[in-house]
Amino acid sequence: MNLIKNTTPVLLFLVVVSFTPGCSSSSFGQHADSLFLVDTHLDFTYDLKRPGEKHFLPYVLEEISGLTFKTPSQILAVDDESGKVFEYDLRKKEIVHSIQFYKSDDYEGVELIDNDIYVLKHDGDIFHFKYGQEKKVTSKKYETLLHNDNDTEGLGYDPQRNLLLIACKEEGHIGEKKIKGRAFYSFHRERKELSKKPIFIIGPKELERFWEENKDFDYERKRIKFKPSAIATHPLSGHYYILSSVGKMLVVASPKGKILGTYPISP
């Protein structure tokens, strides 16, 4: 699921609040489900426990696996089965359009950039087509070096570098050399090429280093898991916001992969 479109400075359904780094002893009871940490590179955070709005979507959107903004009040969503992109109006609270771009399969991410729609398949293949009012289109399929074992679930966009961002939920390697941690690759829109190496890797080692440098309380290392399922670029800071459903966590990182913050998400 995508959280931010590059032109809209909000997190989907979340509110901006002020936050002071650090934890006091009086809130120790909240630490077990928290690891709510930031460093000085972040000026503000989002309150993930108190959403500004909740939207109960129709049954046909039960299997949504990716979101992107079309306008501040309209989103595009892809489900992981039908081969359709749905346009949902947040004010009308209804589906106003849908586009069949390919056959039924396992799709995980969607991005709208200008008038171009990109859809990510779980094996790393990318589908490209133009947004329009047609109900059915012919999409261009780009096969990458990524594969089923990578289980690519996150698709984002970095407008500064004109790159699509791909997050691997499982294995990170595309060659014989194994990778420890979760790998993030880029796909160049103009050259239609996948980066041969990850643009960065975030794994247990990187997370533990960040927590050890910033924490002021103990935490259960074995309880924390990180398997990214979405990635998006914040339109103001340029930081990457990475969602992990497994582990219930949102990680904020620089474009070079330096961890800047970790946020808990309620199960």
CSV table of C-alpha atoms in Angstrom, one decimal:
chain,number,residue,atom,x,y,z
A,1,MET,CA,0.0,0.0,0.0
A,2,ASN,CA,1.3,3.4,-0.9
A,3,LEU,CA,1.2,6.2,1.6
A,4,ILE,CA,2.1,9.4,-0.3
A,5,LYS,CA,1.9,10.8,-3.8
A,6,ASN,CA,4.7,13.0,-4.7
A,7,THR,CA,2.5,16.1,-5.1
A,8,THR,CA,0.5,15.8,-1.9
A,9,PRO,CA,2.2,16.6,1.4
A,10,VAL,CA,0.1,14.3,3.6
A,11,LEU,CA,0.0,10.7,4.6
A,12,LEU,CA,-3.1,9.0,3.5
A,13,PHE,CA,-5.7,9.2,6.3
A,14,LEU,CA,-3.2,10.4,8.9
A,15,VAL,CA,-2.7,13.7,10.8
A,16,VAL,CA,0.4,15.8,11.3
A,17,VAL,CA,1.3,16.4,14.9
A,18,SER,CA,4.3,17.7,16.8
A,19,PHE,CA,6.6,15.3,18.6
A,20,THR,CA,9.5,15.6,20.9
A,21,PRO,CA,12.1,12.9,20.6
A,22,GLY,CA,12.9,10.8,23.6
A,23,CYS,CA,10.8,8.9,26.1
A,24,SER,CA,10.1,9.6,29.8
A,25,SER,CA,9.9,7.0,32.5
A,26,SER,CA,6.2,7.8,33.0
A,27,SER,CA,5.4,6.3,29.6
A,28,PHE,CA,7.3,3.1,30.0
A,29,GLY,CA,4.2,1.0,29.7
A,30,GLN,CA,3.9,2.2,26.1
A,31,HIS,CA,7.4,1.1,25.1
A,32,ALA,CA,6.6,-2.5,24.5
A,33,ASP,CA,4.6,-1.8,21.4
A,34,SER,CA,6.4,1.4,20.5
A,35,LEU,CA,10.0,1.9,19.4
A,36,PHE,CA,8.7,5.3,18.5
A,37,LEU,CA,12.0,7.0,17.7
A,38,VAL,CA,13.3,9.8,15.6
A,39,ASP,CA,16.6,11.6,15.3
A,40,THR,CA,17.3,15.3,14.6
A,41,HIS,CA,16.9,14.9,10.9
A,42,LEU,CA,13.1,14.8,11.2
A,43,ASP,CA,11.2,18.0,11.9
A,44,PHE,CA,7.7,16.4,12.4
A,45,THR,CA,5.9,13.1,12.6
A,46,TYR,CA,2.5,11.6,12.0
A,47,ASP,CA,0.2,10.2,14.7
A,48,LEU,CA,-0.5,6.7,13.4
A,49,LYS,CA,-2.8,5.9,16.3
A,50,ARG,CA,-5.3,8.7,15.7
A,51,PRO,CA,-6.2,8.9,12.0
A,52,GLY,CA,-7.9,12.0,10.8
A,53,GLU,CA,-10.4,10.0,8.7
A,54,LYS,CA,-11.5,6.4,8.2
A,55,HIS,CA,-12.9,5.1,5.0
A,56,PHE,CA,-14.8,1.8,4.8
A,57,LEU,CA,-14.4,0.6,1.3
A,58,PRO,CA,-16.8,-1.5,-0.8
A,59,TYR,CA,-16.3,-5.2,-0.9
A,60,VAL,CA,-14.7,-5.2,-4.4
A,61,LEU,CA,-11.8,-3.3,-2.9
A,62,GLU,CA,-11.3,-5.8,-0.1
A,63,GLU,CA,-7.9,-7.0,-1.5
A,64,ILE,CA,-6.3,-3.6,-2.1
A,65,SER,CA,-2.5,-3.9,-2.2
A,66,GLY,CA,-1.5,-0.5,-3.5
A,67,LEU,CA,-2.7,3.1,-3.4
A,68,THR,CA,-1.7,6.4,-5.0
A,69,PHE,CA,-3.3,9.9,-5.1
A,70,LYS,CA,-4.8,11.2,-8.3
A,71,THR,CA,-6.1,14.4,-6.6
A,72,PRO,CA,-6.3,15.3,-2.9
A,73,SER,CA,-9.8,13.8,-2.9
A,74,GLN,CA,-9.3,10.9,-5.3
A,75,ILE,CA,-7.1,7.8,-5.1
A,76,LEU,CA,-6.2,5.0,-7.4
A,77,ALA,CA,-6.0,1.5,-6.0
A,78,VAL,CA,-4.8,-1.8,-7.3
A,79,ASP,CA,-5.9,-5.1,-5.9
A,80,ASP,CA,-3.8,-8.2,-6.0
A,81,GLU,CA,-6.1,-10.3,-8.1
A,82,SER,CA,-8.2,-8.6,-10.8
A,83,GLY,CA,-5.7,-6.8,-13.1
A,84,LYS,CA,-7.7,-3.6,-12.6
A,85,VAL,CA,-6.9,-0.1,-11.3
A,86,PHE,CA,-9.8,1.4,-9.4
A,87,GLU,CA,-10.4,5.1,-9.0
A,88,TYR,CA,-12.1,5.9,-5.6
A,89,ASP,CA,-13.5,9.3,-4.7
A,90,LEU,CA,-13.0,10.0,-1.0
A,91,ARG,CA,-15.8,12.6,-0.9
A,92,LYS,CA,-18.4,10.6,-2.7
A,93,LYS,CA,-17.2,7.5,-1.0
A,94,GLU,CA,-17.6,5.4,-4.1
A,95,ILE,CA,-15.7,3.9,-7.1
A,96,VAL,CA,-16.0,6.3,-10.0
A,97,HIS,CA,-13.8,4.6,-12.6
A,98,SER,CA,-11.9,1.4,-13.2
A,99,ILE,CA,-9.3,0.3,-15.8
A,100,GLN,CA,-8.6,-3.2,-16.8
A,101,PHE,CA,-4.9,-3.2,-17.7
A,102,TYR,CA,-4.0,-6.9,-17.7
A,103,LYS,CA,-5.3,-10.4,-16.8
A,104,SER,CA,-5.9,-11.6,-13.2
A,105,ASP,CA,-2.6,-12.0,-11.3
A,106,ASP,CA,-0.8,-11.0,-8.1
A,107,TYR,CA,-0.3,-7.2,-8.1
A,108,GLU,CA,1.2,-5.3,-5.2
A,109,GLY,CA,1.8,-1.6,-6.0
A,110,VAL,CA,0.6,1.3,-8.1
A,111,GLU,CA,1.9,4.8,-8.9
A,112,LEU,CA,0.4,7.7,-10.9
A,113,ILE,CA,3.1,10.0,-12.3
A,114,ASP,CA,1.7,12.8,-14.5
A,115,ASN,CA,-0.6,10.8,-16.8
A,116,ASP,CA,1.4,7.5,-16.5
A,117,ILE,CA,0.3,4.6,-14.4
A,118,TYR,CA,2.7,2.0,-13.2
A,119,VAL,CA,1.7,-1.3,-11.5
A,120,LEU,CA,4.1,-3.7,-9.8
A,121,LYS,CA,3.6,-7.4,-9.9
A,122,HIS,CA,4.8,-9.6,-7.0
A,123,ASP,CA,7.7,-11.0,-9.1
A,124,GLY,CA,9.1,-7.6,-10.0
A,125,ASP,CA,7.5,-7.1,-13.4
A,126,ILE,CA,6.2,-3.6,-14.1
A,127,PHE,CA,3.2,-2.7,-16.2
A,128,HIS,CA,2.8,0.8,-17.7
A,129,PHE,CA,-0.2,2.5,-19.3
A,130,LYS,CA,-1.7,5.9,-19.7
A,131,TYR,CA,-4.6,7.1,-17.5
A,132,GLY,CA,-7.8,7.7,-19.4
A,133,GLN,CA,-11.5,7.1,-19.4
A,134,GLU,CA,-11.3,3.8,-21.2
A,135,LYS,CA,-12.5,0.8,-19.3
A,136,LYS,CA,-9.8,-1.5,-20.8
A,137,VAL,CA,-6.3,-0.7,-22.1
A,138,THR,CA,-3.3,-2.5,-23.4
A,139,SER,CA,-0.4,-2.1,-21.0
A,140,LYS,CA,3.3,-2.4,-21.7
A,141,LYS,CA,5.0,-5.0,-19.5
A,142,TYR,CA,8.6,-4.6,-18.4
A,143,GLU,CA,10.3,-7.8,-17.1
A,144,THR,CA,13.0,-7.1,-14.5
A,145,LEU,CA,15.7,-9.3,-13.0
A,146,LEU,CA,13.6,-9.6,-9.8
A,147,HIS,CA,11.8,-12.8,-9.2
A,148,ASN,CA,9.1,-14.6,-7.1
A,149,ASP,CA,11.5,-15.1,-4.2
A,150,ASN,CA,11.9,-11.4,-3.9
A,151,ASP,CA,8.2,-10.9,-3.3
A,152,THR,CA,8.1,-7.3,-4.4
A,153,GLU,CA,5.3,-5.5,-2.5
A,154,GLY,CA,6.2,-1.9,-2.5
A,155,LEU,CA,6.2,0.6,-5.4
A,156,GLY,CA,7.1,4.3,-4.9
A,157,TYR,CA,8.4,7.2,-6.9
A,158,ASP,CA,11.3,9.6,-6.3
A,159,PRO,CA,10.6,12.7,-8.4
A,160,GLN,CA,14.1,14.2,-7.7
A,161,ARG,CA,15.8,11.3,-9.5
A,162,ASN,CA,12.9,10.2,-11.7
A,163,LEU,CA,13.1,6.7,-10.3
A,164,LEU,CA,10.5,4.1,-9.4
A,165,LEU,CA,11.3,2.5,-6.1
A,166,ILE,CA,10.8,-1.2,-5.5
A,167,ALA,CA,10.8,-2.8,-2.0
A,168,CYS,CA,11.4,-6.5,-1.6
A,169,LYS,CA,9.5,-8.1,1.2
A,170,GLU,CA,11.5,-11.3,1.2
A,171,GLU,CA,14.8,-12.2,-0.5
A,172,GLY,CA,16.9,-9.3,-1.6
A,173,HIS,CA,19.3,-10.8,-4.2
A,174,ILE,CA,18.9,-11.0,-7.9
A,175,GLY,CA,22.1,-12.8,-8.5
A,176,GLU,CA,24.2,-15.5,-6.7
A,177,LYS,CA,25.4,-13.2,-4.0
A,178,LYS,CA,23.0,-13.4,-1.0
A,179,ILE,CA,21.8,-10.2,0.7
A,180,LYS,CA,21.1,-10.0,4.5
A,181,GLY,CA,18.2,-7.7,5.1
A,182,ARG,CA,15.5,-6.2,2.9
A,183,ALA,CA,16.7,-4.8,-0.4
A,184,PHE,CA,15.3,-1.7,-2.3
A,185,TYR,CA,15.9,-1.3,-6.0
A,186,SER,CA,15.2,1.5,-8.5
A,187,PHE,CA,13.7,1.4,-11.9
A,188,HIS,CA,14.7,4.2,-14.3
A,189,ARG,CA,11.6,5.5,-16.1
A,190,GLU,CA,13.4,6.8,-19.2
A,191,ARG,CA,15.9,4.0,-19.6
A,192,LYS,CA,13.3,1.3,-18.5
A,193,GLU,CA,16.1,-0.4,-16.5
A,194,LEU,CA,16.3,-1.9,-13.1
A,195,SER,CA,19.3,-1.0,-10.9
A,196,LYS,CA,21.7,-4.0,-10.9
A,197,LYS,CA,22.4,-3.5,-7.2
A,198,PRO,CA,20.1,-2.4,-4.4
A,199,ILE,CA,20.1,1.3,-3.8
A,200,PHE,CA,20.1,0.4,-0.1
A,201,ILE,CA,19.5,-2.4,2.3
A,202,ILE,CA,17.7,-2.3,5.6
A,203,GLY,CA,17.9,-5.3,7.9
A,204,PRO,CA,18.2,-6.3,11.5
A,205,LYS,CA,21.7,-4.9,11.7
A,206,GLU,CA,20.7,-1.4,10.5
A,207,LEU,CA,17.6,-1.3,12.6
A,208,GLU,CA,19.4,-2.4,15.8
A,209,ARG,CA,22.1,0.2,15.2
A,210,PHE,CA,19.6,3.0,14.9
A,211,TRP,CA,17.7,1.8,18.0
A,212,GLU,CA,20.8,1.5,20.1
A,213,GLU,CA,21.9,5.0,19.1
A,214,ASN,CA,18.6,6.6,19.8
A,215,LYS,CA,16.8,4.6,22.5
A,216,ASP,CA,16.5,5.4,26.2
A,217,PHE,CA,14.6,2.2,27.1
A,218,ASP,CA,15.0,-1.6,26.7
A,219,TYR,CA,13.2,-3.4,23.9
A,220,GLU,CA,12.7,-7.0,22.8
A,221,ARG,CA,15.0,-7.5,19.8
A,222,LYS,CA,13.6,-10.9,18.9
A,223,ARG,CA,10.0,-9.5,18.7
A,224,ILE,CA,10.9,-6.9,16.0
A,225,LYS,CA,10.5,-8.0,12.4
A,226,PHE,CA,10.8,-5.9,9.2
A,227,LYS,CA,9.3,-7.0,5.9
A,228,PRO,CA,8.5,-3.9,3.7
A,229,SER,CA,5.2,-3.8,1.9
A,230,ALA,CA,5.1,-0.2,0.7
A,231,ILE,CA,7.5,2.7,0.0
A,232,ALA,CA,6.8,6.4,-0.8
A,233,THR,CA,8.7,9.6,-1.0
A,234,HIS,CA,7.7,12.5,1.2
A,235,PRO,CA,7.0,15.5,-1.1
A,236,LEU,CA,8.6,18.1,1.2
A,237,SER,CA,11.5,16.4,2.8
A,238,GLY,CA,12.4,13.8,0.1
A,239,HIS,CA,12.6,11.1,2.8
A,240,TYR,CA,11.4,7.6,2.1
A,241,TYR,CA,8.5,6.3,4.2
A,242,ILE,CA,8.5,2.5,4.3
A,243,LEU,CA,5.6,0.5,5.7
A,244,SER,CA,6.1,-3.0,7.2
A,245,SER,CA,2.9,-4.9,7.9
A,246,VAL,CA,5.0,-7.7,9.4
A,247,GLY,CA,6.4,-6.1,12.5
A,248,LYS,CA,3.7,-3.3,12.5
A,249,MET,CA,6.1,-0.5,11.8
A,250,LEU,CA,6.7,2.6,9.6
A,251,VAL,CA,10.4,3.4,9.0
A,252,VAL,CA,11.6,6.7,7.7
A,253,ALA,CA,14.9,6.7,5.8
A,254,SER,CA,17.0,9.0,3.7
A,255,PRO,CA,17.4,8.3,-0.1
A,256,LYS,CA,20.7,6.6,0.8
A,257,GLY,CA,19.0,4.3,3.3
A,258,LYS,CA,20.0,6.0,6.5
A,259,ILE,CA,17.2,5.3,9.1
A,260,LEU,CA,15.8,8.5,10.5
A,261,GLY,CA,12.8,7.3,12.4
A,262,THR,CA,10.7,4.3,13.4
A,263,TYR,CA,7.0,4.4,14.2
A,264,PRO,CA,4.7,1.8,15.7
A,265,ILE,CA,1.5,0.8,14.0
A,266,SER,CA,-1.4,-0.7,15.9
A,267,PRO,CA,-2.2,-4.4,14.8
